[in-house]
PDB file of C-alpha atoms and ligand atoms in Angstrom:
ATOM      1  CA  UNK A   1      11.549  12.672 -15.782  1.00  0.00           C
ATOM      2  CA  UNK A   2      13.797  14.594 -13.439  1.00  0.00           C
ATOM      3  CA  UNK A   3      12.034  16.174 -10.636  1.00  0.00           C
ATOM      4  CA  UNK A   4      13.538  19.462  -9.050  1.00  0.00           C
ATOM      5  CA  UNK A   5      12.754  21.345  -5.925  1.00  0.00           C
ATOM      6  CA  UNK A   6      10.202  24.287  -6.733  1.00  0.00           C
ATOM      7  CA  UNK A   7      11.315  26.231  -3.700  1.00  0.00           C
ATOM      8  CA  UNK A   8      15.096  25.528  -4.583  1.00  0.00           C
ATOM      9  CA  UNK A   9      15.734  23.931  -7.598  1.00  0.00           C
ATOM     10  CA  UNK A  10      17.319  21.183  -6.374  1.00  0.00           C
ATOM     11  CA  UNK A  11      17.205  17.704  -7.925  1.00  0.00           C
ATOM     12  CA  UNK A  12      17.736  15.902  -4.944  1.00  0.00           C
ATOM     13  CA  UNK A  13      14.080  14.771  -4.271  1.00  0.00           C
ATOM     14  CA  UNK A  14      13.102  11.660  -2.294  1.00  0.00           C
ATOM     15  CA  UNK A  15       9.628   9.734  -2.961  1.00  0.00           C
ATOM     16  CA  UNK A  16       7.670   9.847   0.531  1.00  0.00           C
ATOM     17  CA  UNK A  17       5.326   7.602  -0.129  1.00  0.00           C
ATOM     18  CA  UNK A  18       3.286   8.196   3.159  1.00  0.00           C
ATOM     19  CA  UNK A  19      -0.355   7.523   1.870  1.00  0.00           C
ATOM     20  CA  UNK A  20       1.022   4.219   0.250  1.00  0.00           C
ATOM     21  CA  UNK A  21       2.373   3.180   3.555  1.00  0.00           C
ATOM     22  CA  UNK A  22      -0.847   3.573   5.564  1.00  0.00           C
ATOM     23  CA  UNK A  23      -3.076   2.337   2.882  1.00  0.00           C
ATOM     24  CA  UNK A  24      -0.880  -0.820   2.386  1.00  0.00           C
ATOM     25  CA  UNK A  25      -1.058  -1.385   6.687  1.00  0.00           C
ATOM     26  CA  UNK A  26      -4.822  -0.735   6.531  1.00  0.00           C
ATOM     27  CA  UNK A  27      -5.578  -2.603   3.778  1.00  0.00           C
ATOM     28  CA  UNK A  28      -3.385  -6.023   4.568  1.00  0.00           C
ATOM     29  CA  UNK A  29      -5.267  -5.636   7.921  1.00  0.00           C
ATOM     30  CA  UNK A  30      -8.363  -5.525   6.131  1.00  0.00           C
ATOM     31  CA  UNK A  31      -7.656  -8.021   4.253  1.00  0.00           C
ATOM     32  CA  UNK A  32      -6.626 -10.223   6.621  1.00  0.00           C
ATOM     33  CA  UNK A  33      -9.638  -9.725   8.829  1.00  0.00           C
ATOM     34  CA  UNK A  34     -11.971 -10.023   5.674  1.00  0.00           C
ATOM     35  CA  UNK A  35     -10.369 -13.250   4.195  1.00  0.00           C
ATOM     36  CA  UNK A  36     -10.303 -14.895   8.395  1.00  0.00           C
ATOM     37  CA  UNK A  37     -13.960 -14.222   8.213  1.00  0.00           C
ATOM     38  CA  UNK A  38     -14.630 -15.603   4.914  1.00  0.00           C
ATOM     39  CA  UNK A  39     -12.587 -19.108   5.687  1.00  0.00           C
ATOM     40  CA  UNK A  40     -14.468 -19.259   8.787  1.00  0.00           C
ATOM     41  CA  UNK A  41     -17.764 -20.445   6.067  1.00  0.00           C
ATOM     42  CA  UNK A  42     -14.943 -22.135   3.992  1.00  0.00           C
ATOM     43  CA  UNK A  43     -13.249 -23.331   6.977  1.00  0.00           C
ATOM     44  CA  UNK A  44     -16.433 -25.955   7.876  1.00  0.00           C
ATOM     45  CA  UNK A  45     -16.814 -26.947   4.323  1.00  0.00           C
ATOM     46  CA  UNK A  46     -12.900 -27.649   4.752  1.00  0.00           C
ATOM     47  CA  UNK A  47     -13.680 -29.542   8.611  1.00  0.00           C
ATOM     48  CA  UNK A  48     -15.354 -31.838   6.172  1.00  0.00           C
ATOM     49  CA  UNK A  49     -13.792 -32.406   3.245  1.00  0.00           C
ATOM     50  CA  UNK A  50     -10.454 -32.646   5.853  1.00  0.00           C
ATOM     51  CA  UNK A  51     -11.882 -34.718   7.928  1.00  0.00           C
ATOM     52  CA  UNK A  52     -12.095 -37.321   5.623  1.00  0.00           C
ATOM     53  CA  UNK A  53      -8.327 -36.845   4.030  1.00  0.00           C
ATOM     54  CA  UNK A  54      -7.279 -36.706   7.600  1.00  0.00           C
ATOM     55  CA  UNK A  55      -6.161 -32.928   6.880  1.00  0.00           C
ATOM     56  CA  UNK A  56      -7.067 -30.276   9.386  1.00  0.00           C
ATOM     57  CA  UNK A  57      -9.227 -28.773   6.849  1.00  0.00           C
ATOM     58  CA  UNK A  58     -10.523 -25.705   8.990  1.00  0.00           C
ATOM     59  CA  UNK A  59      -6.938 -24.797  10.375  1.00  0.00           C
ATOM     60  CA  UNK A  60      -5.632 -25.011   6.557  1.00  0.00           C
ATOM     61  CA  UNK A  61      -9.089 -23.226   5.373  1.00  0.00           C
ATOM     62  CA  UNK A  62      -8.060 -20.588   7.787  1.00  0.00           C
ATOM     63  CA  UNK A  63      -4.893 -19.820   7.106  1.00  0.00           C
ATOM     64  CA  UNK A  64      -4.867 -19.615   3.353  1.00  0.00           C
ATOM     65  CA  UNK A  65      -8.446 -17.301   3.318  1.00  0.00           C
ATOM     66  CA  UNK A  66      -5.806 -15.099   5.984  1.00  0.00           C
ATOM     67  CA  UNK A  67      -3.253 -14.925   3.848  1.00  0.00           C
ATOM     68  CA  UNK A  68      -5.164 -14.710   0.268  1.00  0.00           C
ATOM     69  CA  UNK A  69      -7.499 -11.957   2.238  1.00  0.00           C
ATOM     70  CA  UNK A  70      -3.864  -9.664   3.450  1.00  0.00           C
ATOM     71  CA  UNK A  71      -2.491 -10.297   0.425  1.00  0.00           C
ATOM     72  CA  UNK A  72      -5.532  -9.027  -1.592  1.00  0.00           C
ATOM     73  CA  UNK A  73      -6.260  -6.616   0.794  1.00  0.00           C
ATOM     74  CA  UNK A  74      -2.418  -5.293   0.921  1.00  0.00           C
ATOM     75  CA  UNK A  75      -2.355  -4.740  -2.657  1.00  0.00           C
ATOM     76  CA  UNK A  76      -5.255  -2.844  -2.776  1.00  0.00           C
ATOM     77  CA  UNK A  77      -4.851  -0.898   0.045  1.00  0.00           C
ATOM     78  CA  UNK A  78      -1.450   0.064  -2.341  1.00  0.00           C
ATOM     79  CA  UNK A  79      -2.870   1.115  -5.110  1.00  0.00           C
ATOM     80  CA  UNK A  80      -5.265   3.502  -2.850  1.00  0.00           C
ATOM     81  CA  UNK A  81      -2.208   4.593  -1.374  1.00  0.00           C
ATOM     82  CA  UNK A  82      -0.354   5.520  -4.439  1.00  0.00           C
ATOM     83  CA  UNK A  83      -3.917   7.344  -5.758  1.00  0.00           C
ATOM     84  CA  UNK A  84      -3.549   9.180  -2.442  1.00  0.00           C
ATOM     85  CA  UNK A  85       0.488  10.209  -2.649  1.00  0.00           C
ATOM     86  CA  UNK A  86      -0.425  11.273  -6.532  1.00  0.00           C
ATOM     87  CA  UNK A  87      -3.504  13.308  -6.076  1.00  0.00           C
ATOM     88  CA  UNK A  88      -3.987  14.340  -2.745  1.00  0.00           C
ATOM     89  CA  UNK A  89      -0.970  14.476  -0.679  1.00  0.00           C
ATOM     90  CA  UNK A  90       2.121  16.487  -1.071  1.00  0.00           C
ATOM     91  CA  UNK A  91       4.286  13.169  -2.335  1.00  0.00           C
ATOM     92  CA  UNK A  92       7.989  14.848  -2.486  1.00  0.00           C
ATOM     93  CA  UNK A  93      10.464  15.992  -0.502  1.00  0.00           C
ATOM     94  CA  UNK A  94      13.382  18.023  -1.213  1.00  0.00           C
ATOM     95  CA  UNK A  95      16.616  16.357   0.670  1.00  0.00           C
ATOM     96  CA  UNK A  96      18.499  19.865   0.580  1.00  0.00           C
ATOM     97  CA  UNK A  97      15.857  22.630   1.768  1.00  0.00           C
ATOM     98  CA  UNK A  98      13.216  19.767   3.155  1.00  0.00           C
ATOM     99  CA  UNK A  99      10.292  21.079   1.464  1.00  0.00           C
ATOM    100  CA  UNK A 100       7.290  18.845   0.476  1.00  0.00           C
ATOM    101  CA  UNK A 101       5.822  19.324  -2.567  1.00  0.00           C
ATOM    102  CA  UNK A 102       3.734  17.065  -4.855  1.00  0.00           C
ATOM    103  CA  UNK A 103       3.730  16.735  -8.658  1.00  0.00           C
ATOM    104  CA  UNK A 104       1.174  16.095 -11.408  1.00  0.00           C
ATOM    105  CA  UNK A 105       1.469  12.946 -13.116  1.00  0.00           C
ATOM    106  CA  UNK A 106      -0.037  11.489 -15.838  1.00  0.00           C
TER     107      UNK A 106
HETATM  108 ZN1   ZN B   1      14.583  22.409  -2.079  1.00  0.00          ZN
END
């Protein structure tokens, strides 16, 4: 599909991708949050089971539920982005006149 400037009818037309951005910040952040808080439970079942393989079960516990949570929560917070850019905001900008503009897909 080539896209072209409505106002101009250029075809020089960058993706902004704004919504995606935010939604991919909010989301990791989310995510992140979400999956700290869920090791914390995890995290004293891993104190235990740590405790006797000598592992620091509740530091690794905590980490990974971070990291699982951002990385769950990024994605997701991506795909609400790119529903955003595709349906609600204008998602295109024209590099020669600048206007924004967004386009229906399918
Ligand atoms: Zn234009």
């Amino acid at each position: 599909m080539i896209l072209q400037c409505p106002s101009c009818r250029s075809i020089r037309i960058a993706a902004r991708h704004t919504g995606r951005k935010v939604c991919t910040s909010v989301g990791t952040a989310a995510g992140a949050a979400s999956g700290v808080a869920a090791a914390a439970s995890g995290a004293r079942i891993g104190a235990s089971v740590g405790a006797i393989g000598g592992l620091p079960g509740s530091v690794l516990g905590g980490l990974l539920g971070g990291i699982v949570g951002a990385l769950a929560g990024g994605s997701a917070g991506a795909a609400l982005g790119d529903f955003v850019d595709d349906n609600i905001l204008d998602n295109f900008e024209c590099l020669d006149c600048g206007h924004t503009f967004s386009v229906e897909t399918d």
